[in-house]
mmCIF file of C-alpha atoms and ligand atoms in Angstrom:
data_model
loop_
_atom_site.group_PDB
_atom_site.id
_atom_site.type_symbol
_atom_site.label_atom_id
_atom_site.label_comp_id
_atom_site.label_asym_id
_atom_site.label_seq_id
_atom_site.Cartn_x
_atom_site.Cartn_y
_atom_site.Cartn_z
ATOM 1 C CA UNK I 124 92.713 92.733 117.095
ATOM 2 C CA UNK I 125 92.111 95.179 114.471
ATOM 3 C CA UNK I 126 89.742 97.435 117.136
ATOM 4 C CA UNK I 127 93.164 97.525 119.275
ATOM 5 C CA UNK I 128 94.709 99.190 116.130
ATOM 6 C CA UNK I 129 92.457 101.534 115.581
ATOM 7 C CA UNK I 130 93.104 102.550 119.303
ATOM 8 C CA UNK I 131 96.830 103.010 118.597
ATOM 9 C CA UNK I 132 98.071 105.947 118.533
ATOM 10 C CA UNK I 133 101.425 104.446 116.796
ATOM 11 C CA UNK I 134 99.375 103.185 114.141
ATOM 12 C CA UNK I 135 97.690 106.465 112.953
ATOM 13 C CA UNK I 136 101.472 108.009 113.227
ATOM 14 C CA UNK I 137 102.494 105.855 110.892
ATOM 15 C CA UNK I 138 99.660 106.249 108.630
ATOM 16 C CA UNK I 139 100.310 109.897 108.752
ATOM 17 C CA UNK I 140 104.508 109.418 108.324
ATOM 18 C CA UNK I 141 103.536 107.647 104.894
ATOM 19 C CA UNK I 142 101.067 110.672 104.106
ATOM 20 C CA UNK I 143 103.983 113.149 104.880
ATOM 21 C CA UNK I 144 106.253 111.223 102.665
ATOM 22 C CA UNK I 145 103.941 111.089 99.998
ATOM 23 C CA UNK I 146 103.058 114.789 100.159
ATOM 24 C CA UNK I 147 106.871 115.354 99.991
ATOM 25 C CA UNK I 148 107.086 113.790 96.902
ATOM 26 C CA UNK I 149 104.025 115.387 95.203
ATOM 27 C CA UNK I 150 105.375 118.529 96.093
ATOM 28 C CA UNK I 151 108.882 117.641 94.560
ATOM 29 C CA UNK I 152 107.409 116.764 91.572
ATOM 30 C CA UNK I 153 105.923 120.340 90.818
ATOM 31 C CA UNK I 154 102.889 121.012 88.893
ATOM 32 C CA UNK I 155 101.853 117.955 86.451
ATOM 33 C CA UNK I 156 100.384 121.036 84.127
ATOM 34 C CA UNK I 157 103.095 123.782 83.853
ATOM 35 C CA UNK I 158 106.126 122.667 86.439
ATOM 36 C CA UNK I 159 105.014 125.682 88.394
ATOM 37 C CA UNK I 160 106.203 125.360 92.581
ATOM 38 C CA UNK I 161 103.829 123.670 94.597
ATOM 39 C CA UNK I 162 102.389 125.688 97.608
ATOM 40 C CA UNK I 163 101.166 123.824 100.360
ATOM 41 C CA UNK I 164 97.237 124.213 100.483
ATOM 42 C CA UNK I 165 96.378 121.382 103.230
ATOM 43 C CA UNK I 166 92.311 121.149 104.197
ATOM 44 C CA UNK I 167 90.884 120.062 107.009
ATOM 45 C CA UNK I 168 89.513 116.381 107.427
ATOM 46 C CA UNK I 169 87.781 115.253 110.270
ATOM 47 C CA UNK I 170 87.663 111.613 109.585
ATOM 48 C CA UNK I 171 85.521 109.678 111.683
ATOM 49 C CA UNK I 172 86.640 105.962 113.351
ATOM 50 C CA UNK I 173 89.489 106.317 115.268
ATOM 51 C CA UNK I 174 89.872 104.926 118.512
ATOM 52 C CA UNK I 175 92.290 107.014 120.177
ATOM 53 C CA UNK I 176 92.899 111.220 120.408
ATOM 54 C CA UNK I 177 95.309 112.151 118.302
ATOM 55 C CA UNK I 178 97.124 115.724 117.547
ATOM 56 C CA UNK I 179 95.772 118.554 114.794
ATOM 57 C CA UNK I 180 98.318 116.998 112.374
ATOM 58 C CA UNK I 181 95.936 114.296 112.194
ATOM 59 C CA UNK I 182 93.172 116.519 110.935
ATOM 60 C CA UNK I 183 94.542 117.792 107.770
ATOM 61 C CA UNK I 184 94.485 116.157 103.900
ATOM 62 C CA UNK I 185 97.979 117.219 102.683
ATOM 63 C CA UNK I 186 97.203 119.178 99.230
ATOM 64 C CA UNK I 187 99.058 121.682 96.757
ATOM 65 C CA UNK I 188 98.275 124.662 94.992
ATOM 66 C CA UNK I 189 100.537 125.525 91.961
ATOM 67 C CA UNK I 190 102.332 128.937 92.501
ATOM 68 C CA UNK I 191 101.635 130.333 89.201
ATOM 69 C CA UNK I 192 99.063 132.458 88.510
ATOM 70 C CA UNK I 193 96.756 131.678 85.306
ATOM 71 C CA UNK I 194 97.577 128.046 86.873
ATOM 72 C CA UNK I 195 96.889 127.371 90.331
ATOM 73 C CA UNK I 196 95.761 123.754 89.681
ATOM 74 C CA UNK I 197 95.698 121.764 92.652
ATOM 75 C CA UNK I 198 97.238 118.828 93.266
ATOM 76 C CA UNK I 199 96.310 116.399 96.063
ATOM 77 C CA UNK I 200 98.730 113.472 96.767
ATOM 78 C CA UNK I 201 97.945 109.835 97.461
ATOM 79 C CA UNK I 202 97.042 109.228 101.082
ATOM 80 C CA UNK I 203 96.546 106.422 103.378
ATOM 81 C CA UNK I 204 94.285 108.136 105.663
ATOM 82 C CA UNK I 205 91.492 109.412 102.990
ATOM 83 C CA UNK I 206 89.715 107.504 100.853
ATOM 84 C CA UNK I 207 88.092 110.635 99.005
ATOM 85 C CA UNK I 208 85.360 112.148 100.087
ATOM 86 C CA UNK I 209 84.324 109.012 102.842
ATOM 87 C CA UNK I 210 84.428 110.520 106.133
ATOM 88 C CA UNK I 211 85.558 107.603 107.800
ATOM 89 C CA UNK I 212 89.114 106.491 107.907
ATOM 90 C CA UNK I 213 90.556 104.648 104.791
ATOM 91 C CA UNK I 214 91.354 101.888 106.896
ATOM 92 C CA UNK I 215 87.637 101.665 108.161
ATOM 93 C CA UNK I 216 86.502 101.307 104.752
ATOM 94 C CA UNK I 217 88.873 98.380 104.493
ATOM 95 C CA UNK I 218 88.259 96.915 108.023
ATOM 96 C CA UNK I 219 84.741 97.104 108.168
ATOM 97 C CA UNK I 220 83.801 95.532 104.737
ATOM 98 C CA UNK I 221 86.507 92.982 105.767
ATOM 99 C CA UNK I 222 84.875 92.029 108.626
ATOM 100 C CA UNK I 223 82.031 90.599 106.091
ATOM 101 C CA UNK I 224 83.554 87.565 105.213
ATOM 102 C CA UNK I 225 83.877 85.197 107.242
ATOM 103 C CA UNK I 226 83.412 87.077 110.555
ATOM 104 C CA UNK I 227 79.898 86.413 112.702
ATOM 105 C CA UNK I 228 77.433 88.778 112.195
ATOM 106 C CA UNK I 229 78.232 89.876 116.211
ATOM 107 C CA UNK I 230 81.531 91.087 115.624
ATOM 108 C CA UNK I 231 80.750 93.159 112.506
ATOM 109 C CA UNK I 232 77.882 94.944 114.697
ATOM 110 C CA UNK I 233 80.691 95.144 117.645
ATOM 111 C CA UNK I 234 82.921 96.581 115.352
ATOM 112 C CA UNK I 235 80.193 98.843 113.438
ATOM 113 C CA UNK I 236 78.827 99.458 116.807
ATOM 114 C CA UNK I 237 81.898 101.016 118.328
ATOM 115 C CA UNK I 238 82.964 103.280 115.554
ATOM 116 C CA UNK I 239 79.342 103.911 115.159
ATOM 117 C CA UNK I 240 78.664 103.200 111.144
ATOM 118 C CA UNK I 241 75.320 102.018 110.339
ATOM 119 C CA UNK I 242 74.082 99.057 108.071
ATOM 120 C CA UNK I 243 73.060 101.324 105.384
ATOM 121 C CA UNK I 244 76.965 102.689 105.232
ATOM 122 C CA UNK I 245 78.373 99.298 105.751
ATOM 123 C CA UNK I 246 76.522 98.223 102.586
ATOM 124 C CA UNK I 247 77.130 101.320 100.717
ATOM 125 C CA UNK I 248 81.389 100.699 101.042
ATOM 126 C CA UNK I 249 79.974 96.795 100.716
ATOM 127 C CA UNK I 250 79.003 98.131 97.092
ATOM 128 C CA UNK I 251 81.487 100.640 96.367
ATOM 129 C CA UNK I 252 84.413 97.969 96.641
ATOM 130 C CA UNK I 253 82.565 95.249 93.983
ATOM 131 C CA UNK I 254 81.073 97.837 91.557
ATOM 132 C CA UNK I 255 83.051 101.298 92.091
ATOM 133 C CA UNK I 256 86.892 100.057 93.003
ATOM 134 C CA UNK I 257 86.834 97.659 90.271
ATOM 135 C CA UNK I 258 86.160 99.930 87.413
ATOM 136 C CA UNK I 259 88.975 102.512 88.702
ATOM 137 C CA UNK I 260 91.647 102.674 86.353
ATOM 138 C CA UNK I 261 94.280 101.593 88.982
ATOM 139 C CA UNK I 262 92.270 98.258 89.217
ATOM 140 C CA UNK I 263 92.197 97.884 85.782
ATOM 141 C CA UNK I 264 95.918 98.162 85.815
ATOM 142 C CA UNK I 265 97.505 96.620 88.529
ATOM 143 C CA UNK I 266 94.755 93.492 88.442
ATOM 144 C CA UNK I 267 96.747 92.246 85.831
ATOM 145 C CA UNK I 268 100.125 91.921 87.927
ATOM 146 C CA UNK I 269 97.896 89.897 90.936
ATOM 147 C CA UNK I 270 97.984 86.254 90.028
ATOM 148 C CA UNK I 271 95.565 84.318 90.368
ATOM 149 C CA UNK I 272 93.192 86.862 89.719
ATOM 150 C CA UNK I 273 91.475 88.271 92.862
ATOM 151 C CA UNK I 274 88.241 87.738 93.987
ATOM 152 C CA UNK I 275 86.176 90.630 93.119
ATOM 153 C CA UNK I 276 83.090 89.239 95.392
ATOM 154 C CA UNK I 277 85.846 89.095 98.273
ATOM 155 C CA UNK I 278 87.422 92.607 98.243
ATOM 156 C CA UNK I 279 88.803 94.065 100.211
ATOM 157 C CA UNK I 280 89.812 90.646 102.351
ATOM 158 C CA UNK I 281 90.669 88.742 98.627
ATOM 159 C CA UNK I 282 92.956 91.478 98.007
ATOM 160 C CA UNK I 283 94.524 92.329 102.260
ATOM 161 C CA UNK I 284 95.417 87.948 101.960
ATOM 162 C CA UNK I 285 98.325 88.983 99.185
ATOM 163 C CA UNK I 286 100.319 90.995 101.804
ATOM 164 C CA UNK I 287 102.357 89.528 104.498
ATOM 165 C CA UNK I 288 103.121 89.806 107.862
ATOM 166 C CA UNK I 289 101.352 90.585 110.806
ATOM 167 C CA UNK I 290 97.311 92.515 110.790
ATOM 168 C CA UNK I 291 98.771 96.051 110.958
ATOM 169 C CA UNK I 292 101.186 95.220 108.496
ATOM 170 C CA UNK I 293 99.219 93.934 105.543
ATOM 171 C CA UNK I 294 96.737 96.389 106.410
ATOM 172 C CA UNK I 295 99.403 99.054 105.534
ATOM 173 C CA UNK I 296 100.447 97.212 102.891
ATOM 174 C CA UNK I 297 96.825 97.446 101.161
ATOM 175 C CA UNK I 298 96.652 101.138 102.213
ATOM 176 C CA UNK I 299 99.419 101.699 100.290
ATOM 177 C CA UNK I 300 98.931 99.689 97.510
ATOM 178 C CA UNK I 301 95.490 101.279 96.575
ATOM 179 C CA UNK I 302 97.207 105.170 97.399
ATOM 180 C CA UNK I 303 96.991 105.781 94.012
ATOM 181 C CA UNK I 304 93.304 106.021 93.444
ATOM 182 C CA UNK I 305 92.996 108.430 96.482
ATOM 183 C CA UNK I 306 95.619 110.653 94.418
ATOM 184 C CA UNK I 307 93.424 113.796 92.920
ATOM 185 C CA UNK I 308 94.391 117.079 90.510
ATOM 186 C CA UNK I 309 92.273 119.472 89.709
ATOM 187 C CA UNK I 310 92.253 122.903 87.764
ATOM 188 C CA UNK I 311 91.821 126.075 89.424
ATOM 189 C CA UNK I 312 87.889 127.010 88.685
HETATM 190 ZN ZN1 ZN N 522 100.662 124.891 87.439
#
């Protein structure tokens, strides 16, 4: 199921219509340091995973550069494509530590095999989502509001079985939800 999303072109649209909204708001916002304008300064991402061949659009982290000189901090807005500096798709990361628990050991390789991401990565975002998503800020924060408390040995699939509807959906849903922590500012160096 979730290797036929990965293949769907409508699915990575929609990822990026969220990004574009997102990026719309960032730049409405103006600079967090000295409400200078924002001046689009997008990079390019190739992220690896997808099943499907999408347009340029695809290929590009939307980012900011404040206007005024002395300034020019950047500002990068949430996204649901990027999970920082991973090269693979945000929604990899999620699917393919997901496919842990509780799938056989056969469809993980399928799955690893076909977006071609080897043990030593699986274990790494394995890792990364018990010990380095946890401590985030974010976490800290919005743990609180998810009762009862999630399963930190289970993330992400303790976390993607608080969202409804359909596989795409909650998988959204989670993309969203942990945005913030993909957000990123930085000062002009
Ligand atoms: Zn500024």
């Amino acid at each position: 199921m979730y290797r036929e999303l990965l293949a769907d072109a409508r699915f990575h649209n929609l990822l990026l219509a969220f990004d574009t909204d997102l990026a719309d708001a960032a730049r409405a916002e103006r600079c967090r340091l000295c409400g200078g304008a924002l001046h689009s300064a997008k990079y390019p991402r190739k992220p690896r995973g997808r099943g499907c061949k999408l347009g340029p659009e695809h290929d590009r982290r939307f980012s900011f550069c404040c206007a005024i000189e002395g300034c020019r901090s950047r500002e990068t807005p949430a996204s649901l494509r990027f999970l920082g500096p991973k090269v693979y798709l945000a929604a990899i990361v999620v699917l393919v530590a997901i496919m842990q628990h509780g799938a056989t050991a056969s469809r993980v390789q399928q799955l690893s095999a076909q977006i071609s991401v080897d043990r030593r990565t699986v274990e790494r975002w394995r890792r990364w989502w018990r010990d380095g998503f946890t401590i985030t800020p974010f976490w800290q924060s919005a743990r609180a509001g998810l009762m009862p408390p999630i399963d930190h040995g289970r993330l992400p699939a303790s976390l993607l079985e608080r969202f409804g509807g359909g596989d795409a959906d909650r998988l959204v849903a989670l993309l969203r939800f942990i945005g913030p922590i993909t957000r990123g500012r930085a000062r002009a160096s």
